[in-house]
Amino acid sequence: CTVVRGATGAARGTFVQKEMTTRQVQLKPGSHAFVRCVGEKFLRVAVASAPFGTASGHAALGAEGPTIYAGEIEVDDSGKLIRWNNMSGTYKPSADDAHRALLPLDKFWRLVSEGVFEPPSTIWARSRSA
């Protein structure tokens, strides 16, 4: 799995942990499953890239243990975070707890239903009018 360090959500400077060794990698453009586990201040991110809304592997990333948050991050060619969501069939995190992922909330796309996401501008406009 890949470990993304830092609370800014930038996917630059990612690391792969395998059998107690660490090496630096660049995430491929696209969406990657992520989990934030209890006791860790970084994200575990899948190396495999997929179209937005289809990344999988959350249970393996979290080793089926307790997680704080799970979803997808989408990065561009340079590894910069484009957007992220709370799509995880395994952990089913609430959009209300998105702050627990420690990713920028202005790039959060809330899962509405399978394959349907609400962009940040809609989320914030709705919360201001409530």
Coordinates of N, CA and C in Angstrom, one line a residue:
C1 N 0.8 -1.2 0.0 CA 0.0 0.0 0.0 C 0.9 1.2 0.0
T2 N 0.3 2.3 -0.4 CA 1.0 3.6 -0.4 C 0.6 4.4 0.9
V3 N 1.5 5.1 1.4 CA 1.3 5.9 2.6 C 1.5 7.4 2.2
V4 N 0.4 8.2 2.3 CA 0.5 9.6 2.0 C 0.7 10.4 3.3
R5 N 1.8 11.0 3.4 CA 2.1 11.8 4.7 C 1.7 13.2 4.5
G6 N 1.2 13.8 5.6 CA 0.9 15.3 5.6 C -0.6 15.5 5.5
A7 N -1.0 16.5 6.1 CA -2.4 16.8 6.2 C -2.9 17.7 5.1
T8 N -2.1 18.0 4.1 CA -2.5 18.9 3.0 C -3.2 18.2 2.0
G9 N -3.1 16.9 1.9 CA -3.8 16.1 0.9 C -2.9 15.9 -0.4
A10 N -1.8 16.5 -0.5 CA -0.9 16.4 -1.6 C -0.4 15.0 -1.7
A11 N -0.5 14.4 -2.9 CA -0.1 13.0 -3.1 C 1.4 12.9 -3.5
R12 N 2.1 14.0 -3.4 CA 3.5 14.0 -3.8 C 4.3 13.4 -2.6
G13 N 5.4 12.8 -2.9 CA 6.2 12.2 -1.8 C 5.5 11.1 -1.1
T14 N 4.9 10.2 -1.9 CA 4.2 9.0 -1.3 C 5.2 7.9 -1.1
F15 N 4.9 7.0 -0.2 CA 5.7 5.9 0.1 C 5.0 4.6 0.1
V16 N 5.7 3.5 -0.4 CA 5.1 2.2 -0.4 C 5.7 1.4 0.7
Q17 N 4.9 0.8 1.6 CA 5.4 0.0 2.6 C 5.2 -1.5 2.2
K18 N 6.2 -2.3 2.2 CA 6.1 -3.7 1.9 C 7.2 -4.4 2.7
E19 N 6.7 -5.3 3.6 CA 7.6 -6.1 4.4 C 8.6 -5.2 5.1
M20 N 8.1 -4.2 5.8 CA 9.0 -3.3 6.6 C 10.0 -2.5 5.8
T21 N 9.8 -2.4 4.5 CA 10.7 -1.5 3.7 C 9.9 -0.4 3.2
T22 N 10.5 0.7 2.9 CA 9.8 1.9 2.4 C 10.5 2.4 1.2
R23 N 9.8 2.7 0.1 CA 10.4 3.3 -1.1 C 9.5 4.4 -1.6
Q24 N 10.0 5.4 -2.2 CA 9.2 6.5 -2.7 C 8.6 6.1 -4.1
V25 N 7.4 6.5 -4.3 CA 6.7 6.2 -5.6 C 5.9 7.5 -6.0
Q26 N 5.5 7.6 -7.2 CA 4.6 8.6 -7.6 C 3.3 7.9 -8.0
L27 N 2.2 8.4 -7.4 CA 0.9 7.8 -7.8 C 0.5 8.1 -9.2
K28 N 0.0 7.1 -9.9 CA -0.5 7.3 -11.3 C -1.7 8.2 -11.2
P29 N -2.0 9.0 -12.3 CA -3.2 9.8 -12.4 C -4.4 8.9 -12.2
G30 N -5.5 9.4 -11.6 CA -6.7 8.7 -11.4 C -7.1 8.6 -10.0
S31 N -8.0 7.8 -9.6 CA -8.5 7.6 -8.3 C -7.9 6.4 -7.6
H32 N -7.6 6.6 -6.3 CA -7.0 5.6 -5.5 C -7.8 5.4 -4.2
A33 N -8.0 4.2 -3.8 CA -8.7 3.9 -2.5 C -7.8 4.4 -1.4
F34 N -8.3 4.9 -0.3 CA -7.5 5.3 0.8 C -8.3 4.9 2.1
V35 N -7.5 4.7 3.2 CA -8.1 4.6 4.5 C -7.2 5.4 5.5
R36 N -7.7 5.9 6.5 CA -7.0 6.5 7.6 C -7.3 5.6 8.8
C37 N -6.3 5.0 9.3 CA -6.4 4.0 10.4 C -6.3 4.7 11.8
V38 N -6.9 4.0 12.8 CA -6.8 4.5 14.1 C -5.3 4.5 14.6
G39 N -4.9 5.6 15.2 CA -3.5 5.7 15.7 C -2.5 6.2 14.6
E40 N -2.9 6.5 13.4 CA -2.0 6.9 12.3 C -2.4 8.3 11.8
K41 N -1.5 9.1 11.6 CA -1.7 10.5 11.1 C -1.5 10.6 9.6
F42 N -1.5 9.6 8.9 CA -1.3 9.5 7.4 C -2.4 8.7 6.8
L43 N -2.5 8.7 5.5 CA -3.4 7.9 4.8 C -2.7 6.7 4.2
R44 N -3.3 5.5 4.2 CA -2.9 4.4 3.4 C -3.6 4.4 2.1
V45 N -2.9 4.4 1.0 CA -3.5 4.7 -0.3 C -3.1 3.5 -1.3
A46 N -4.0 3.0 -2.0 CA -3.8 1.9 -3.0 C -2.9 2.5 -4.2
V47 N -2.0 1.7 -4.7 CA -1.2 2.1 -5.8 C -2.0 2.1 -7.1
A48 N -2.9 1.1 -7.2 CA -3.7 0.9 -8.4 C -4.6 2.1 -8.6
S49 N -4.7 2.6 -9.9 CA -5.5 3.7 -10.2 C -6.8 3.3 -10.9
A50 N -7.9 4.0 -10.7 CA -9.2 3.6 -11.3 C -9.9 4.9 -11.7
P51 N -11.0 4.8 -12.5 CA -11.8 6.0 -12.7 C -12.5 6.4 -11.4
F52 N -12.8 7.7 -11.2 CA -13.4 8.3 -10.0 C -14.7 7.6 -9.7
G53 N -14.8 7.1 -8.5 CA -16.0 6.4 -8.1 C -15.9 4.9 -8.2
T54 N -14.8 4.3 -8.6 CA -14.7 2.9 -8.8 C -13.5 2.3 -8.1
A55 N -12.6 3.0 -7.4 CA -11.5 2.5 -6.7 C -11.9 1.5 -5.6
S56 N -11.1 0.4 -5.4 CA -11.5 -0.6 -4.4 C -10.2 -1.0 -3.7
G57 N -10.4 -1.8 -2.7 CA -9.3 -2.3 -1.9 C -9.2 -1.8 -0.5
H58 N -10.3 -1.1 0.0 CA -10.3 -0.5 1.3 C -10.0 -1.5 2.4
A59 N -10.6 -2.7 2.4 CA -10.4 -3.7 3.4 C -9.0 -4.1 3.5
A60 N -8.3 -4.3 2.4 CA -6.9 -4.7 2.4 C -6.0 -3.6 2.9
L61 N -6.3 -2.4 2.5 CA -5.5 -1.2 3.0 C -5.7 -1.1 4.5
G62 N -6.8 -1.3 5.1 CA -7.1 -1.2 6.5 C -6.8 -2.5 7.3
A63 N -6.4 -3.5 6.5 CA -6.1 -4.8 7.2 C -7.3 -5.2 8.0
E64 N -8.5 -4.8 7.5 CA -9.8 -5.1 8.1 C -9.9 -4.7 9.6
G65 N -9.1 -3.7 9.9 CA -9.0 -3.2 11.3 C -9.8 -1.9 11.4
P66 N -9.7 -1.3 12.6 CA -10.5 -0.1 12.8 C -9.9 1.1 12.0
T67 N -10.8 1.8 11.4 CA -10.4 2.9 10.6 C -11.1 4.2 11.1
I68 N -10.5 5.3 10.8 CA -11.1 6.6 11.1 C -11.9 7.1 9.9
Y69 N -11.4 6.9 8.7 CA -12.1 7.3 7.5 C -11.6 6.5 6.3
A70 N -12.4 6.4 5.3 CA -12.1 5.7 4.0 C -12.8 6.4 2.8
G71 N -12.2 6.2 1.7 CA -12.8 6.8 0.5 C -11.8 6.7 -0.7
E72 N -11.8 7.7 -1.6 CA -11.0 7.7 -2.7 C -10.3 9.1 -2.8
I73 N -9.1 9.1 -3.3 CA -8.4 10.4 -3.7 C -8.2 10.3 -5.1
E74 N -8.4 11.4 -5.8 CA -8.1 11.5 -7.3 C -6.9 12.5 -7.4
V75 N -5.9 12.0 -8.2 CA -4.7 12.9 -8.4 C -4.5 13.1 -9.9
D76 N -3.8 14.2 -10.2 CA -3.4 14.5 -11.6 C -2.1 13.9 -12.0
D77 N -1.6 14.3 -13.1 CA -0.3 13.7 -13.6 C 0.9 14.1 -12.7
S78 N 0.8 15.2 -12.0 CA 1.9 15.6 -11.1 C 1.7 15.1 -9.7
G79 N 0.7 14.3 -9.4 CA 0.4 13.8 -8.1 C -0.4 14.7 -7.2
K80 N -0.9 15.9 -7.8 CA -1.6 16.8 -7.0 C -3.1 16.4 -6.8
L81 N -3.6 16.6 -5.6 CA -5.0 16.2 -5.3 C -5.9 17.0 -6.1
I82 N -6.8 16.3 -6.8 CA -7.9 17.0 -7.6 C -9.2 17.0 -6.7
R83 N -9.6 15.9 -6.2 CA -10.8 15.8 -5.4 C -10.7 14.5 -4.7
W84 N -11.6 14.3 -3.7 CA -11.7 13.1 -2.9 C -13.1 12.8 -2.5
N85 N -13.4 11.6 -2.1 CA -14.8 11.3 -1.7 C -14.8 10.3 -0.6
N86 N -16.0 9.9 -0.1 CA -16.2 8.9 0.9 C -16.8 7.6 0.4
M87 N -16.4 7.2 -0.8 CA -16.9 6.0 -1.4 C -16.0 4.8 -0.9
S88 N -16.6 4.0 -0.1 CA -16.0 2.7 0.4 C -17.1 1.8 0.8
G89 N -17.2 0.7 0.0 CA -18.2 -0.3 0.3 C -17.9 -1.1 1.6
T90 N -16.7 -1.1 2.0 CA -16.3 -1.8 3.2 C -16.6 -1.0 4.5
Y91 N -16.2 0.2 4.5 CA -16.3 1.0 5.8 C -17.5 2.0 5.8
K92 N -18.0 2.3 4.7 CA -19.2 3.2 4.6 C -19.1 4.4 5.5
P93 N -18.2 5.3 5.3 CA -18.0 6.5 6.2 C -19.1 7.5 5.9
S94 N -19.5 8.2 6.9 CA -20.5 9.3 6.7 C -19.8 10.6 6.2
A95 N -20.5 11.3 5.3 CA -20.0 12.6 4.8 C -19.8 13.6 6.0
D96 N -20.7 13.4 7.0 CA -20.6 14.3 8.2 C -19.2 14.2 8.9
D97 N -18.5 13.1 8.7 CA -17.2 12.9 9.4 C -16.1 13.1 8.5
A98 N -16.3 13.8 7.3 CA -15.2 13.9 6.3 C -14.0 14.6 6.9
H99 N -14.2 15.5 7.8 CA -13.0 16.2 8.4 C -12.0 15.2 9.1
R100 N -12.4 14.0 9.4 CA -11.5 13.0 10.0 C -10.5 12.5 9.0
A101 N -10.7 12.6 7.7 CA -9.8 12.2 6.7 C -8.5 13.1 6.7
L102 N -8.6 14.3 7.3 CA -7.5 15.3 7.2 C -7.2 15.7 5.8
L103 N -8.2 15.7 4.9 CA -8.0 16.2 3.6 C -8.7 17.5 3.4
P104 N -8.4 18.3 2.4 CA -9.1 19.6 2.2 C -10.6 19.4 1.9
L105 N -11.4 20.0 2.7 CA -12.9 19.9 2.6 C -13.4 20.6 1.3
D106 N -12.6 21.5 0.8 CA -13.1 22.2 -0.4 C -12.9 21.3 -1.7
K107 N -12.3 20.1 -1.5 CA -12.1 19.2 -2.6 C -12.9 17.9 -2.3
F108 N -13.8 17.9 -1.3 CA -14.6 16.7 -1.0 C -15.9 16.6 -1.8
W109 N -16.0 15.5 -2.4 CA -17.3 15.2 -3.2 C -18.0 14.1 -2.4
R110 N -19.2 14.5 -1.9 CA -20.0 13.5 -1.1 C -20.7 12.5 -1.9
L111 N -20.6 11.2 -1.5 CA -21.3 10.1 -2.1 C -22.8 10.3 -1.8
V112 N -23.6 10.4 -2.9 CA -25.0 10.5 -2.7 C -25.7 9.2 -2.8
S113 N -25.3 8.5 -3.9 CA -25.8 7.1 -4.1 C -24.7 6.4 -5.0
E114 N -24.9 5.2 -5.2 CA -23.8 4.5 -6.0 C -23.5 5.2 -7.3
G115 N -22.2 5.6 -7.4 CA -21.8 6.3 -8.6 C -22.2 7.7 -8.7
V116 N -22.9 8.3 -7.8 CA -23.4 9.7 -7.9 C -22.8 10.5 -6.7
F117 N -22.1 11.6 -7.1 CA -21.4 12.4 -6.1 C -21.8 13.9 -6.2
E118 N -21.9 14.5 -5.0 CA -22.2 15.9 -4.9 C -21.0 16.7 -4.8
P119 N -20.7 17.7 -5.7 CA -19.5 18.5 -5.6 C -19.5 19.5 -4.4
P120 N -18.3 20.0 -4.0 CA -18.2 20.8 -2.8 C -19.1 22.1 -2.9
S121 N -19.2 22.7 -4.0 CA -19.9 24.0 -4.1 C -21.4 23.7 -3.7
T122 N -22.0 22.6 -4.1 CA -23.3 22.2 -3.8 C -23.5 22.0 -2.3
I123 N -22.5 21.3 -1.7 CA -22.5 20.9 -0.3 C -22.5 22.2 0.6
W124 N -21.6 23.1 0.2 CA -21.4 24.3 1.1 C -22.6 25.3 0.9
A125 N -23.1 25.4 -0.3 CA -24.3 26.2 -0.6 C -25.5 25.7 0.2
R126 N -25.7 24.4 0.2 CA -26.8 23.8 1.0 C -26.6 24.1 2.5
S127 N -25.4 23.9 3.0 CA -25.2 24.1 4.4 C -25.4 25.5 4.9
R128 N -25.1 26.5 4.0 CA -25.2 27.9 4.3 C -26.7 28.3 4.4
S129 N -27.5 27.6 3.5 CA -29.0 28.0 3.5 C -29.8 27.3 4.5
A130 N -29.2 26.3 5.2 CA -29.9 25.6 6.2 C -30.1 26.3 7.5

